[in-house]
Amino acid sequence: MTPSAEHEPQSAAWYDDDIERVIITDTQIRERTAELAEKIDADYADSDGLLLVGLFKGAVMFMADLARAISIPLELDFMDLSSYGSATTSSGVVRVLKDLETDITGRDILVVEDIVDSGLTLTWLLKYLPTRGPKSVEVISMVRKPKAMDAGISVKYLGFDVPDEFVVGYGMDFAERYRELPFIGVLKPSVYGSA
Ligand code: IMP
Ligand code: MG
């Protein structure tokens, strides 16, 4: 790749034909991430050490961009949770596939999510983390669906509200694909049909 390549129009990507429409562009994601990072810089200016806790796998892209946009010192850790709850019941059963490696006693925790839908996983996590004695626990999510708002899930830092549709990209998958898309979009119905 030549140094000038980034200034040329992007060539067609393998997924172009699968996308019905783009909901949030990569530019919008970048600008919103910078705004959120600025708020976090201010809110945690006096913190003894901010710990970002990303949830596998969806939050990986946002976590990487957010961590680089934040200017105060921070540490990263990850959890992998699998939820067996149904959206129609209030108590989701959550299994911890990978736990934190960090002792969070007295730490300021910011849970990083890709999307909050029913909020079942998050509701469980927001009960679990405080049992380990952190100083504070807050949530940042790139996007939120209407259900999460209705359920009163507390997301302190939010990128965007999205309609109640299945979205992919920027970490979010359909059958483990489309996570690497730089934007957030909706798939054509034909893609679901052939899965
Ligand atoms: P929730 O527990 O219903 O809030 O959602 C848990 C997880 O489901 C999210 O962190 C995502 O990984 C996944 N998820 C929810 N909605 C979508 C979507 O529209 N596209 C891709 N993944 C989703
Ligand atoms: Mg997730």
XYZ file of N, CA, C and O in Angstrom, residues 23-175:
612
model
N -26.409 2.367 9.363
C -27.128 3.165 10.368
C -26.201 4.210 10.979
O -26.591 5.362 11.186
N -24.971 3.793 11.289
C -23.992 4.712 11.877
C -22.668 4.540 11.144
O -22.129 3.431 11.069
N -22.169 5.616 10.579
C -20.950 5.545 9.770
C -19.701 5.487 10.658
O -19.758 5.831 11.852
N -18.592 5.120 10.050
C -17.341 5.065 10.824
C -16.937 6.459 11.312
O -16.395 6.606 12.404
N -17.259 7.487 10.529
C -16.953 8.864 10.960
C -17.770 9.238 12.191
O -17.249 9.819 13.155
N -19.053 8.896 12.159
C -19.909 9.172 13.324
C -19.402 8.443 14.565
O -19.393 9.002 15.669
N -18.983 7.208 14.388
C -18.455 6.415 15.511
C -17.216 7.095 16.091
O -17.088 7.268 17.299
N -16.322 7.524 15.177
C -15.072 8.142 15.623
C -15.341 9.451 16.371
O -14.771 9.705 17.439
N -16.241 10.275 15.827
C -16.522 11.563 16.458
C -17.199 11.392 17.822
O -16.873 12.076 18.782
N -18.141 10.461 17.879
C -18.864 10.227 19.141
C -17.922 9.639 20.194
O -18.011 9.997 21.374
N -17.034 8.758 19.766
C -16.071 8.156 20.690
C -15.176 9.232 21.301
O -14.898 9.218 22.502
N -14.764 10.193 20.483
C -13.921 11.294 20.974
C -14.672 12.132 22.006
O -14.103 12.536 23.032
N -15.973 12.383 21.744
C -16.791 13.150 22.699
C -16.933 12.415 24.024
O -16.801 12.997 25.097
N -17.216 11.116 23.923
C -17.383 10.317 25.141
C -16.080 10.249 25.935
O -16.079 10.336 27.161
N -14.978 10.118 25.213
C -13.665 10.043 25.866
C -13.365 11.336 26.625
O -12.802 11.312 27.720
N -13.787 12.454 26.044
C -13.566 13.745 26.700
C -14.337 13.826 28.017
O -13.834 14.315 29.027
N -15.586 13.317 27.992
C -16.394 13.291 29.225
C -15.738 12.405 30.268
O -15.669 12.742 31.455
N -15.264 11.258 29.822
C -14.632 10.302 30.736
C -13.357 10.902 31.325
O -13.102 10.792 32.526
N -12.574 11.572 30.492
C -11.363 12.255 30.974
C -11.703 13.198 32.132
O -11.003 13.238 33.143
N -12.790 13.955 31.949
C -13.187 14.938 32.966
C -13.741 14.235 34.209
O -13.355 14.547 35.337
N -14.641 13.260 33.997
C -15.307 12.590 35.123
C -14.327 11.802 35.994
O -14.537 11.643 37.193
N -13.290 11.272 35.376
C -12.350 10.418 36.118
C -10.992 11.098 36.328
O -10.010 10.428 36.611
N -10.973 12.412 36.210
C -9.708 13.146 36.337
C -9.023 12.879 37.675
O -7.798 12.843 37.754
N -9.826 12.678 38.738
C -9.245 12.468 40.070
C -9.192 10.994 40.453
O -8.935 10.659 41.612
N -9.456 10.117 39.501
C -9.479 8.687 39.811
C -8.070 8.164 40.105
O -7.087 8.630 39.533
N -8.014 7.167 40.994
C -6.724 6.535 41.287
C -6.338 5.541 40.201
O -5.254 4.971 40.227
N -7.236 5.310 39.261
C -6.915 4.363 38.192
C -8.173 3.761 37.609
O -8.854 2.973 38.249
N -8.463 4.174 36.388
C -9.665 3.696 35.712
C -9.400 2.325 35.107
O -8.347 2.088 34.513
N -10.357 1.416 35.290
C -10.256 0.083 34.688
C -11.408 -0.107 33.703
O -12.577 -0.101 34.095
N -11.074 -0.251 32.420
C -12.096 -0.563 31.421
C -12.296 -2.073 31.405
O -11.329 -2.826 31.265
N -13.542 -2.502 31.548
C -13.861 -3.936 31.496
C -14.689 -4.190 30.252
O -15.867 -3.832 30.185
N -14.083 -4.784 29.249
C -14.773 -5.065 27.995
C -15.404 -6.443 28.020
O -14.870 -7.375 28.611
N -16.564 -6.550 27.382
C -17.237 -7.847 27.316
C -17.009 -8.464 25.938
O -17.319 -7.861 24.903
N -16.417 -9.643 25.942
C -16.178 -10.379 24.696
C -17.477 -10.790 24.048
O -18.430 -11.091 24.751
N -17.501 -10.931 22.684
C -16.455 -10.435 21.828
C -16.819 -9.069 21.292
O -15.996 -8.339 20.760
N -18.107 -8.736 21.411
C -18.649 -7.568 20.721
C -17.987 -6.245 21.043
O -17.936 -5.346 20.214
N -17.481 -6.103 22.291
C -16.976 -4.794 22.716
C -15.530 -4.545 22.297
O -15.001 -3.456 22.544
N -14.906 -5.508 21.655
C -13.464 -5.412 21.387
C -13.098 -4.189 20.529
O -12.148 -3.473 20.849
N -13.844 -3.938 19.470
C -13.533 -2.800 18.585
C -13.702 -1.472 19.335
O -12.826 -0.606 19.304
N -14.831 -1.329 20.004
C -15.126 -0.098 20.734
C -14.106 0.100 21.852
O -13.615 1.213 22.069
N -13.787 -0.965 22.554
C -12.808 -0.909 23.643
C -11.465 -0.376 23.134
O -10.848 0.489 23.755
N -11.025 -0.894 22.002
C -9.719 -0.505 21.456
C -9.719 0.968 21.058
O -8.758 1.692 21.337
N -10.793 1.419 20.425
C -10.864 2.820 19.993
C -11.056 3.758 21.178
O -10.445 4.826 21.245
N -11.923 3.349 22.114
C -12.191 4.184 23.285
C -10.935 4.356 24.136
O -10.606 5.466 24.567
N -10.225 3.264 24.361
C -9.019 3.313 25.201
C -7.998 4.283 24.618
O -7.325 5.002 25.350
N -7.909 4.331 23.278
C -6.941 5.223 22.647
C -7.425 6.664 22.604
O -6.638 7.590 22.467
N -8.761 6.861 22.718
C -9.304 8.225 22.707
C -9.243 8.872 24.094
O -9.161 10.091 24.216
N -9.291 8.046 25.136
C -9.207 8.557 26.512
C -7.766 8.997 26.787
O -6.821 8.340 26.357
N -7.623 10.113 27.504
C -6.278 10.667 27.725
C -5.702 10.357 29.103
O -4.502 10.506 29.315
N -6.572 9.974 30.056
C -6.055 9.675 31.397
C -5.535 8.234 31.425
O -5.920 7.422 30.575
N -4.673 7.897 32.391
C -4.143 6.534 32.452
C -5.262 5.533 32.729
O -6.205 5.843 33.455
N -5.159 4.360 32.156
C -6.185 3.343 32.392
C -5.593 1.947 32.251
O -4.468 1.786 31.776
N -6.363 0.979 32.703
C -5.997 -0.423 32.491
C -7.154 -1.110 31.794
O -8.298 -0.650 31.846
N -6.856 -2.208 31.128
C -7.874 -2.969 30.395
C -8.020 -4.359 30.993
O -7.040 -4.993 31.360
N -9.255 -4.824 31.070
C -9.496 -6.230 31.387
C -10.746 -6.651 30.616
O -11.486 -5.797 30.109
N -10.936 -7.961 30.506
C -12.075 -8.467 29.729
C -12.815 -9.542 30.495
O -12.229 -10.266 31.298
N -14.111 -9.651 30.209
C -14.903 -10.769 30.717
C -15.648 -11.376 29.529
O -15.975 -10.678 28.574
N -15.896 -12.670 29.645
C -16.740 -13.327 28.645
C -17.914 -13.939 29.386
O -17.732 -14.795 30.254
N -19.100 -13.458 29.091
C -20.308 -13.916 29.767
C -21.251 -14.509 28.746
O -21.370 -14.005 27.639
N -21.923 -15.583 29.129
C -22.947 -16.084 28.219
C -24.274 -16.118 28.957
O -24.363 -16.560 30.100
N -25.269 -15.558 28.295
C -26.570 -15.401 28.943
C -27.568 -16.394 28.387
O -27.698 -16.546 27.185
N -28.231 -17.074 29.290
C -29.263 -18.026 28.875
C -30.648 -17.514 29.206
O -31.613 -18.235 29.135
N -30.696 -16.257 29.626
C -31.986 -15.691 29.992
C -32.859 -15.458 28.777
O -32.354 -15.353 27.661
N -34.142 -15.406 28.984
C -35.014 -15.012 27.884
C -35.439 -13.581 28.154
O -35.573 -13.157 29.300
N -35.624 -12.857 27.096
C -35.909 -11.431 27.222
C -37.222 -11.180 27.950
O -37.481 -10.081 28.420
N -38.052 -12.220 28.035
C -39.358 -12.020 28.648
C -39.342 -12.299 30.152
O -40.320 -12.080 30.834
N -38.228 -12.834 30.654
C -38.127 -13.042 32.102
C -37.145 -12.042 32.679
O -36.212 -11.616 32.012
N -37.342 -11.705 33.939
C -36.502 -10.657 34.525
C -35.179 -11.212 35.045
O -34.219 -10.478 35.197
N -35.115 -12.522 35.318
C -33.874 -13.080 35.862
C -33.162 -13.938 34.827
O -33.522 -15.084 34.593
N -32.148 -13.384 34.207
C -31.364 -14.125 33.235
C -30.339 -14.986 33.943
O -29.789 -14.600 34.961
N -30.067 -16.178 33.424
C -29.015 -17.020 33.963
C -27.741 -16.716 33.189
O -27.695 -16.861 31.976
N -26.712 -16.275 33.895
C -25.480 -15.869 33.235
C -24.333 -16.780 33.671
O -24.167 -17.082 34.846
N -23.566 -17.255 32.701
C -22.415 -18.097 32.975
C -21.149 -17.295 32.687
O -21.056 -16.639 31.652
N -20.186 -17.355 33.601
C -18.927 -16.634 33.412
C -17.947 -17.550 32.676
O -17.430 -18.501 33.234
N -17.701 -17.264 31.403
C -16.778 -18.074 30.599
C -15.339 -17.622 30.801
O -14.406 -18.402 30.704
N -15.170 -16.322 31.040
C -13.847 -15.784 31.390
C -14.059 -14.675 32.399
O -14.809 -13.747 32.141
N -13.390 -14.815 33.539
C -13.560 -13.817 34.598
C -12.454 -12.761 34.508
O -11.515 -12.902 33.721
N -12.579 -11.728 35.320
C -11.564 -10.680 35.390
C -10.253 -11.246 35.919
O -10.252 -12.175 36.723
N -9.155 -10.663 35.478
C -7.847 -11.045 36.018
C -7.376 -10.019 37.046
O -6.407 -10.232 37.756
N -8.093 -8.894 37.102
C -7.703 -7.775 37.958
C -8.447 -7.818 39.288
O -9.632 -8.146 39.321
N -7.753 -7.475 40.374
C -8.415 -7.254 41.661
C -9.072 -5.876 41.589
O -8.370 -4.869 41.482
N -10.403 -5.849 41.620
C -11.093 -4.568 41.400
C -11.416 -3.831 42.703
O -12.106 -2.813 42.686
N -10.909 -4.329 43.821
C -11.159 -3.658 45.101
C -10.699 -2.199 45.034
O -9.552 -1.917 44.692
N -11.629 -1.295 45.318
C -11.304 0.132 45.346
C -11.083 0.771 43.989
O -10.673 1.925 43.916
N -11.381 0.051 42.926
C -11.125 0.587 41.578
C -12.368 1.234 40.974
O -13.494 0.845 41.286
N -12.128 2.174 40.084
C -13.208 2.746 39.276
C -13.356 1.897 38.026
O -12.437 1.836 37.200
N -14.531 1.253 37.894
C -14.774 0.322 36.797
C -15.698 0.960 35.770
O -16.748 1.498 36.114
N -15.306 0.867 34.513
C -16.189 1.279 33.428
C -16.391 0.069 32.522
O -15.451 -0.391 31.859
N -17.608 -0.482 32.554
C -17.934 -1.646 31.734
C -18.194 -1.171 30.305
O -18.985 -0.249 30.085
N -17.514 -1.782 29.347
C -17.622 -1.369 27.942
C -18.428 -2.402 27.167
O -18.062 -3.577 27.112
N -19.535 -1.948 26.593
C -20.432 -2.824 25.831
C -20.576 -2.335 24.393
O -20.455 -1.138 24.123
N -20.842 -3.261 23.492
C -21.149 -2.901 22.122
C -22.594 -2.419 22.020
O -22.878 -1.355 21.502
N -23.503 -3.224 22.547
C -24.928 -2.924 22.413
C -25.667 -3.424 23.645
O -25.334 -4.472 24.187
N -26.626 -2.644 24.097
C -27.500 -3.096 25.171
C -28.895 -3.260 24.581
O -29.466 -2.311 24.042
N -29.390 -4.486 24.670
C -30.711 -4.796 24.110
C -31.670 -5.054 25.268
O -32.261 -4.130 25.804
N -31.815 -6.296 25.692
C -32.655 -6.586 26.857
C -31.972 -6.101 28.130
O -32.625 -5.800 29.123
N -30.641 -6.063 28.105
C -29.891 -5.641 29.281
C -29.729 -6.730 30.331
O -29.256 -6.470 31.437
N -30.111 -7.958 30.003
C -30.051 -9.072 30.967
C -28.640 -9.311 31.488
O -28.418 -9.440 32.692
N -27.683 -9.374 30.552
C -26.297 -9.635 30.929
C -25.781 -8.506 31.821
O -25.137 -8.749 32.841
N -26.092 -7.310 31.420
C -25.619 -6.130 32.135
C -26.238 -6.038 33.527
O -25.552 -5.715 34.505
N -27.529 -6.339 33.619
C -28.210 -6.315 34.907
C -27.539 -7.272 35.883
O -27.281 -6.942 37.043
N -27.198 -8.455 35.378
C -26.508 -9.443 36.209
C -25.130 -8.921 36.626
O -24.751 -8.996 37.798
N -24.403 -8.382 35.657
C -23.038 -7.900 35.911
C -23.025 -6.755 36.921
O -22.121 -6.651 37.751
N -24.048 -5.916 36.858
C -24.103 -4.759 37.759
C -24.486 -5.168 39.179
O -24.424 -4.362 40.113
N -24.910 -6.431 39.340
C -25.099 -6.965 40.695
C -23.841 -7.696 41.147
O -23.472 -7.683 42.316
N -23.174 -8.330 40.178
C -22.006 -9.160 40.490
C -20.773 -8.325 40.829
O -20.105 -8.581 41.849
N -20.455 -7.340 40.013
C -19.222 -6.568 40.219
C -19.155 -5.874 41.588
O -18.102 -5.912 42.233
N -20.244 -5.275 42.063
C -20.177 -4.609 43.369
C -19.835 -5.543 44.531
O -19.330 -5.086 45.558
N -20.062 -6.850 44.385
C -19.711 -7.788 45.458
C -18.200 -7.899 45.617
O -17.712 -8.472 46.592
N -17.449 -7.392 44.668
C -15.984 -7.467 44.742
C -15.342 -6.154 45.184
O -14.149 -5.945 44.996
N -16.147 -5.267 45.737
C -15.622 -4.070 46.387
C -14.998 -2.977 45.530
O -14.061 -2.303 45.965
N -15.515 -2.746 44.320
C -14.964 -1.628 43.537
C -15.402 -0.298 44.145
O -16.356 -0.246 44.916
N -14.693 0.766 43.781
C -15.081 2.099 44.239
C -16.328 2.563 43.494
O -17.229 3.161 44.058
N -16.366 2.293 42.187
C -17.516 2.689 41.379
C -17.644 1.758 40.177
O -16.658 1.170 39.735
N -18.885 1.616 39.683
C -19.132 0.829 38.475
C -20.084 1.610 37.582
O -21.190 1.956 38.005
N -19.649 1.918 36.363
C -20.511 2.583 35.394
C -20.449 1.813 34.081
O -19.610 0.932 33.909
N -21.350 2.187 33.157
C -21.433 1.478 31.880
C -21.314 2.450 30.712
O -21.903 3.527 30.729
N -20.544 2.037 29.706
C -20.526 2.760 28.434
C -20.894 1.767 27.342
O -20.418 0.633 27.340
N -21.797 2.174 26.447
C -22.169 1.300 25.341
C -22.198 2.103 24.040
O -22.645 3.248 24.035
N -21.704 1.507 22.970
C -21.722 2.215 21.694
C -23.148 2.438 21.232
O -23.505 3.534 20.829
N -24.005 1.408 21.322
C -25.405 1.605 20.951
C -26.362 0.980 21.957
O -25.991 0.120 22.745
N -27.591 1.437 21.894
C -28.649 0.962 22.789
C -29.927 0.813 21.988
O -30.250 1.637 21.134
N -30.640 -0.276 22.269
C -31.940 -0.487 21.616
C -33.075 -0.041 22.544
O -32.876 0.077 23.750
N -34.256 0.186 21.976
C -35.367 0.734 22.770
C -35.705 -0.107 24.003
O -36.074 0.445 25.036
N -35.548 -1.431 23.880
C -35.882 -2.323 24.994
C -35.094 -1.956 26.255
O -35.607 -2.002 27.371
N -33.820 -1.606 26.077
C -32.949 -1.280 27.208
C -33.426 -0.022 27.922
O -33.363 0.083 29.144
N -33.917 0.924 27.136
C -34.431 2.159 27.729
C -35.677 1.861 28.534
O -35.842 2.324 29.656
N -36.562 1.020 27.951
C -37.803 0.646 28.631
C -37.506 -0.073 29.941
O -38.205 0.084 30.934
N -36.446 -0.909 29.935
C -36.116 -1.699 31.123
C -35.358 -0.865 32.156
O -35.032 -1.361 33.235
N -35.060 0.381 31.815
C -34.389 1.272 32.765
C -32.949 0.891 33.057
O -32.432 1.158 34.138
N -32.283 0.257 32.093
C -30.882 -0.099 32.257
C -30.049 1.184 32.276
O -30.198 2.031 31.396
N -29.196 1.297 33.299
C -28.456 2.552 33.410
C -27.148 2.503 32.623
O -26.208 1.821 32.979
N -27.155 3.225 31.495
C -25.962 3.365 30.663
C -25.518 4.817 30.798
O -26.170 5.718 30.284
N -24.420 5.044 31.529
C -24.018 6.427 31.804
C -23.494 7.121 30.554
O -23.762 8.284 30.315
N -22.718 6.379 29.759
C -22.147 6.956 28.535
C -22.665 6.165 27.339
O -22.434 4.962 27.237
N -23.378 6.860 26.451
C -23.990 6.181 25.314
C -23.556 6.808 23.996
O -23.560 8.031 23.858
N -23.211 5.947 23.044
C -22.891 6.420 21.708
C -24.143 6.854 20.981
O -24.372 8.045 20.746
N -24.999 5.892 20.662
C -26.197 6.161 19.864
C -27.351 5.256 20.272
O -27.138 4.107 20.639
N -28.561 5.778 20.153
C -29.749 4.932 20.205
C -30.013 4.413 18.804
O -29.903 5.160 17.831
N -30.346 3.128 18.688
C -30.670 2.551 17.380
C -32.070 1.942 17.434
O -32.556 1.584 18.509
N -32.716 1.828 16.270
C -34.048 1.224 16.240
C -34.000 -0.252 16.609
O -32.931 -0.861 16.647
N -35.164 -0.816 16.897
C -35.248 -2.210 17.330
C -35.101 -3.160 16.141
O -36.034 -3.839 15.737
N -33.901 -3.157 15.573
C -33.582 -4.020 14.437
C -32.277 -4.715 14.755
O -31.481 -4.203 15.533
N -32.027 -5.859 14.111
C -30.765 -6.546 14.328
C -29.673 -5.830 13.544
O -29.774 -5.657 12.335
N -28.648 -5.399 14.249
C -27.552 -4.651 13.603
C -26.254 -5.447 13.669
O -26.074 -6.289 14.540
N -25.376 -5.162 12.728
C -24.051 -5.804 12.709
C -22.975 -4.748 12.481
O -23.259 -3.626 12.090
N -21.747 -5.161 12.723
C -20.604 -4.296 12.468
C -20.052 -3.672 13.730
O -20.691 -3.683 14.780
N -18.826 -3.151 13.630
C -18.145 -2.528 14.755
C -18.216 -3.419 16.008
O -18.576 -2.980 17.084
N -17.909 -4.698 15.805
C -17.886 -5.661 16.907
C -19.071 -6.601 16.933
O -18.985 -7.727 17.431
N -20.189 -6.153 16.368
C -21.409 -6.962 16.468
C -21.550 -7.918 15.288
O -21.270 -7.556 14.150
N -22.011 -9.118 15.582
C -21.990 -10.177 14.580
C -23.381 -10.698 14.230
O -24.345 -10.513 14.969
N -23.426 -11.352 13.076
C -24.514 -12.286 12.779
C -23.818 -13.599 12.473
O -23.022 -13.675 11.532
N -24.079 -14.630 13.290
C -23.418 -15.928 13.142
C -21.892 -15.772 13.054
O -21.243 -16.382 12.207
